[in-house]
Short mmCIF file of C-alpha atoms in Angstrom, two decimals:
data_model
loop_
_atom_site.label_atom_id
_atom_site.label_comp_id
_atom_site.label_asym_id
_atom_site.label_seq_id
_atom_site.Cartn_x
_atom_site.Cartn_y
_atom_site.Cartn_z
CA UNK L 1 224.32 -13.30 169.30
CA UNK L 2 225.17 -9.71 169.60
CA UNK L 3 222.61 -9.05 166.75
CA UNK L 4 220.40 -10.80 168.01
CA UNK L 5 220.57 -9.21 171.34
CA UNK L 6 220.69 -5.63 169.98
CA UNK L 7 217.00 -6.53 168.28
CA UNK L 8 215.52 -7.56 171.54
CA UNK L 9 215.30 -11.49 170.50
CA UNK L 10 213.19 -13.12 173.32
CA UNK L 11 215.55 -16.01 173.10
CA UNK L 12 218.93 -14.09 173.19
CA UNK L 13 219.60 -14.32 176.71
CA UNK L 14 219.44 -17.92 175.99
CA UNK L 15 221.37 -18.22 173.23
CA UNK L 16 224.08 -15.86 174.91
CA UNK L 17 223.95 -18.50 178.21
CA UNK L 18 224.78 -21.16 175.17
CA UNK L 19 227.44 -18.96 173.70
CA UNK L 20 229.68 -18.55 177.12
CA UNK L 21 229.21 -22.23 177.87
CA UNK L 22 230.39 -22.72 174.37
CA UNK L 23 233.87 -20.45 174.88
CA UNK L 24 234.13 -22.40 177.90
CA UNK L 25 234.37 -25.97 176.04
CA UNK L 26 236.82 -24.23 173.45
CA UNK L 27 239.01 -23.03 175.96
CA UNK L 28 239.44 -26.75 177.64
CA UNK L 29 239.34 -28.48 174.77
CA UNK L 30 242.99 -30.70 174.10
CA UNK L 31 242.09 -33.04 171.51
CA UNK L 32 240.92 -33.38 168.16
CA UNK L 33 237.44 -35.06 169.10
CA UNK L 34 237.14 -32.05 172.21
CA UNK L 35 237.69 -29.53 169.16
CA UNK L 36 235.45 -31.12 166.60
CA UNK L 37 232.71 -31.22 169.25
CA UNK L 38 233.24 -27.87 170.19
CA UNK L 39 233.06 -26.94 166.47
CA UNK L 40 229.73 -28.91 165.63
CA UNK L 41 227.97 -27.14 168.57
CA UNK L 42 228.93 -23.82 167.50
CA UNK L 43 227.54 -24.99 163.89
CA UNK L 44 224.52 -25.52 165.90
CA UNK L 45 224.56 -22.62 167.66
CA UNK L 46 224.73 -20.55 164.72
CA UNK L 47 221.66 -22.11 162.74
CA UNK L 48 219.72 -21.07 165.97
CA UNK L 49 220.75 -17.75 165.83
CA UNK L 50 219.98 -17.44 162.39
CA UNK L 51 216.47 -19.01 162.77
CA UNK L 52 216.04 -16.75 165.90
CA UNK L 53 216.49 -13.28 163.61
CA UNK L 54 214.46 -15.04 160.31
CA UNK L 55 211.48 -15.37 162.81
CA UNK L 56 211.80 -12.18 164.62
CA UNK L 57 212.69 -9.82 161.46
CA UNK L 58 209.32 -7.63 161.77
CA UNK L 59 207.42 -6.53 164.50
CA UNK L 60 210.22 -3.93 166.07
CA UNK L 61 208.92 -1.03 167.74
CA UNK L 62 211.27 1.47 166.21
CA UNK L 63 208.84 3.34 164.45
CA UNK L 64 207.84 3.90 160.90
CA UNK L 65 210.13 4.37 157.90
CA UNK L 66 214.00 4.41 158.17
CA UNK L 67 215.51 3.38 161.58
CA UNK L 68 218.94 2.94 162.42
CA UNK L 69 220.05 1.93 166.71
CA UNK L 70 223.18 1.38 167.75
CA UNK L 71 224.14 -0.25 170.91
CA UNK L 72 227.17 1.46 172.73
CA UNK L 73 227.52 -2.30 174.80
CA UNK L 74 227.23 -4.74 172.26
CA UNK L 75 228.89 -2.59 169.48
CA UNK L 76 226.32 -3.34 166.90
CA UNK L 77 224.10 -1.47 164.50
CA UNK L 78 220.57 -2.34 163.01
CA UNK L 79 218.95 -0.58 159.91
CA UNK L 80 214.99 -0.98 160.30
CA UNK L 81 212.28 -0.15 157.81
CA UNK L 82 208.96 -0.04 158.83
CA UNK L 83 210.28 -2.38 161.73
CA UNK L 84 211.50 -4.75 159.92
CA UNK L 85 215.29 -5.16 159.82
CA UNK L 86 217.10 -4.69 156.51
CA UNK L 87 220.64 -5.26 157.70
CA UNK L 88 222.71 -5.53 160.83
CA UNK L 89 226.59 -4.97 161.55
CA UNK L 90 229.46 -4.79 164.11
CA UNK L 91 230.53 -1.68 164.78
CA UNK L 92 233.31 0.37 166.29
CA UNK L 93 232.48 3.61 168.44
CA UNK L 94 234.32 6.27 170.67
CA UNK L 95 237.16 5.09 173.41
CA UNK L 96 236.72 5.60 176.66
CA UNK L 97 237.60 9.51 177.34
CA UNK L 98 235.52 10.01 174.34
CA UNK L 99 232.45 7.95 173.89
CA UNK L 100 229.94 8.17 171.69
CA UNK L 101 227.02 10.17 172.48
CA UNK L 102 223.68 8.82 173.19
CA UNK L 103 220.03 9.57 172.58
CA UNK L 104 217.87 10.16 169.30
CA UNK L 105 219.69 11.76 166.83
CA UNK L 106 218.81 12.18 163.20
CA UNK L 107 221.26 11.99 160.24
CA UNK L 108 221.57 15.62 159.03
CA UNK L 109 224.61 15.89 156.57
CA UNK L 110 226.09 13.06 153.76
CA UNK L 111 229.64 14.16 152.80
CA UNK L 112 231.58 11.46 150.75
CA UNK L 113 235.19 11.37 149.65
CA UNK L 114 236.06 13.94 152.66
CA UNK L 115 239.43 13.95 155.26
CA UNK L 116 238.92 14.31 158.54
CA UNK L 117 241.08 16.88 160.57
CA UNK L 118 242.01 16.12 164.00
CA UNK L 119 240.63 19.33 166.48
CA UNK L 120 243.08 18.82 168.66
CA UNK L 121 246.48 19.64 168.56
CA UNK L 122 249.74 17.38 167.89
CA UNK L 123 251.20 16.43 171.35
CA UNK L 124 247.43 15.40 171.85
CA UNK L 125 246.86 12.09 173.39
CA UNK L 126 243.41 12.31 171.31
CA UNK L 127 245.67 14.13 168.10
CA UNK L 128 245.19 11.34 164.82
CA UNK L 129 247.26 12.68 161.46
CA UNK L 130 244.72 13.67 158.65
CA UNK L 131 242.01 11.02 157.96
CA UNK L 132 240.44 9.87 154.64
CA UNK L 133 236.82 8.51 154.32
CA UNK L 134 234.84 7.35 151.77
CA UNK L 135 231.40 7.93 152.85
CA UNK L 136 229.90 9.58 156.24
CA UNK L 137 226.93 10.62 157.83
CA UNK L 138 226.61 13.24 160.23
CA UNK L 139 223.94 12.88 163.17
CA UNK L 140 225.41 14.88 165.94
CA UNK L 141 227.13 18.37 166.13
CA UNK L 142 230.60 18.59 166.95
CA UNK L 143 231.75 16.20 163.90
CA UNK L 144 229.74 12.92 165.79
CA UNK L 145 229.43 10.75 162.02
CA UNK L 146 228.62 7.12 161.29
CA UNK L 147 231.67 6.21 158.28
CA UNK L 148 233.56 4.23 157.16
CA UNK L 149 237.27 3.15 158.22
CA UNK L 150 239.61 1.50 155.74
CA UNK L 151 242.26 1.59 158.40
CA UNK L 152 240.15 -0.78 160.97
CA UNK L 153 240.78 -4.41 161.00
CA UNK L 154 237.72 -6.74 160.48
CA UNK L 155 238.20 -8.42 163.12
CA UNK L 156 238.45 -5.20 165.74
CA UNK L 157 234.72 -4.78 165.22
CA UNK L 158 232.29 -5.58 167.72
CA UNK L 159 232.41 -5.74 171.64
CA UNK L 160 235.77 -4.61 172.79
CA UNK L 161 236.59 -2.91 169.89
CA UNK L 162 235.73 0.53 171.66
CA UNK L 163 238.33 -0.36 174.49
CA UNK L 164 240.77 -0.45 171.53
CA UNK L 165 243.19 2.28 171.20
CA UNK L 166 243.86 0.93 167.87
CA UNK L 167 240.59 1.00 166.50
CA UNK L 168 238.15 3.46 168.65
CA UNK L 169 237.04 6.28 167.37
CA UNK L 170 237.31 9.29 169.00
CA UNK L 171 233.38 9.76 169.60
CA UNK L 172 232.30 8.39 165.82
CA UNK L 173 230.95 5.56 164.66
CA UNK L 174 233.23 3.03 162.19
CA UNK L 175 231.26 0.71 159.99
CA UNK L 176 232.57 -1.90 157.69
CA UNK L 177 233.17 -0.45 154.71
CA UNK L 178 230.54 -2.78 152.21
CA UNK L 179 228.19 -2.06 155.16
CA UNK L 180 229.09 1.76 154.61
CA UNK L 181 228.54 1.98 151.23
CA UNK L 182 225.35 0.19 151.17
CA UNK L 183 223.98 2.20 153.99
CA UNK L 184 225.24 5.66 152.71
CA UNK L 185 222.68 4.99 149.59
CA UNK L 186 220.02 3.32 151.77
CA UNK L 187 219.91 6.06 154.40
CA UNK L 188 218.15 9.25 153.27
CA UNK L 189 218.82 12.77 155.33
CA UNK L 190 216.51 13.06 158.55
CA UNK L 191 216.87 9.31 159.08
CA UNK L 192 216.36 8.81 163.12
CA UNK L 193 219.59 7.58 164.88
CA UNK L 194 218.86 5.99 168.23
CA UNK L 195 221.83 5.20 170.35
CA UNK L 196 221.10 3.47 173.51
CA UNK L 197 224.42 2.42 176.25
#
């Protein structure tokens, strides 16, 4: 839904309505037959979705060439191509006394297999002990990259996960790391970064 939502579905509002109402009937559910009904109409739910995104791939007015948006509210990234999507993920991004920035940005520096070092000083509430990442890309000054973050649990992706003192980034962007990989080879320098709240 959050995908869907971060590509501008005309039916995501919808299928967000259907998505609540579903957490709802989870949350009361007591028996067996509650849960398995539950279950089927998230099964349902979730062919929707995925019909929703199949018919609306194209058509995004992102521009031409490369693309990547991130939304700040629903956590979640889309790579475009000619404004079509090519992938889409959950993300992580800044806490709340450092956010991530947004605007358009454009990705201006690759590093991989780099560490980094926290600018501010132990005793820091925002201090983090030296950090290893695998791949990164650079679209803001002041060290604002979109990497990778072995550390981060799966499941701390998405909404919420920038409330998360565990897992927010201090003003970066943590991807998976498959999606991280794949998109450090996909994305080439000057790629436009568009970061709406």
């Amino acid at each position: 839904v959050d995908q869907d939502q971060a590509e501008g579905s005309a039916n995501a509002a919808a299928l967000g309505a259907q998505q609540k109402q579903l957490d709802g009937q989870f949350q009361a559910a007591r028996t067996a037959d509650q849960i398995n009904a539950a279950a089927a109409a998230v099964s349902a739910l979730q062919s929707q979705i995925s019909a929703d995104l199949t018919a609306n791939q194209c058509g995004h007015p992102v521009g031409a060439g490369k693309v990547i948006t991130i939304s700040l509210s629903l956590q979640e990234m889309v790579f475009y191509q000619d404004g079509c999507v090519v992938k889409a993920t959950p993300v992580t991004t800044g806490r709340p006394q450092l956010r991530t920035p947004t605007g358009r940005f454009s990705v201006f520096s690759k590093p991989s297999n780099f560490t980094f070092i926290s600018p501010w000083p132990k005793g820091s509430p925002f201090y983090y002990n030296p950090t290893p990442a695998r791949w990164g890309m650079e679209f803001d000054g002041g060290g604002y990259f979109i990497h990778d973050a072995s550390w981060e649990s799966t499941n701390s992706y998405g909404p919420g996960g920038e409330n998360n003192q565990q897992a927010a980034s201090h003003g970066c962007v943590h991807t998976p790391t498959p999606v991280m990989q794949w998109a450090f080879s996909w994305t080439p320098i000057g790629t436009p970064v568009v970061i709406s709240a």
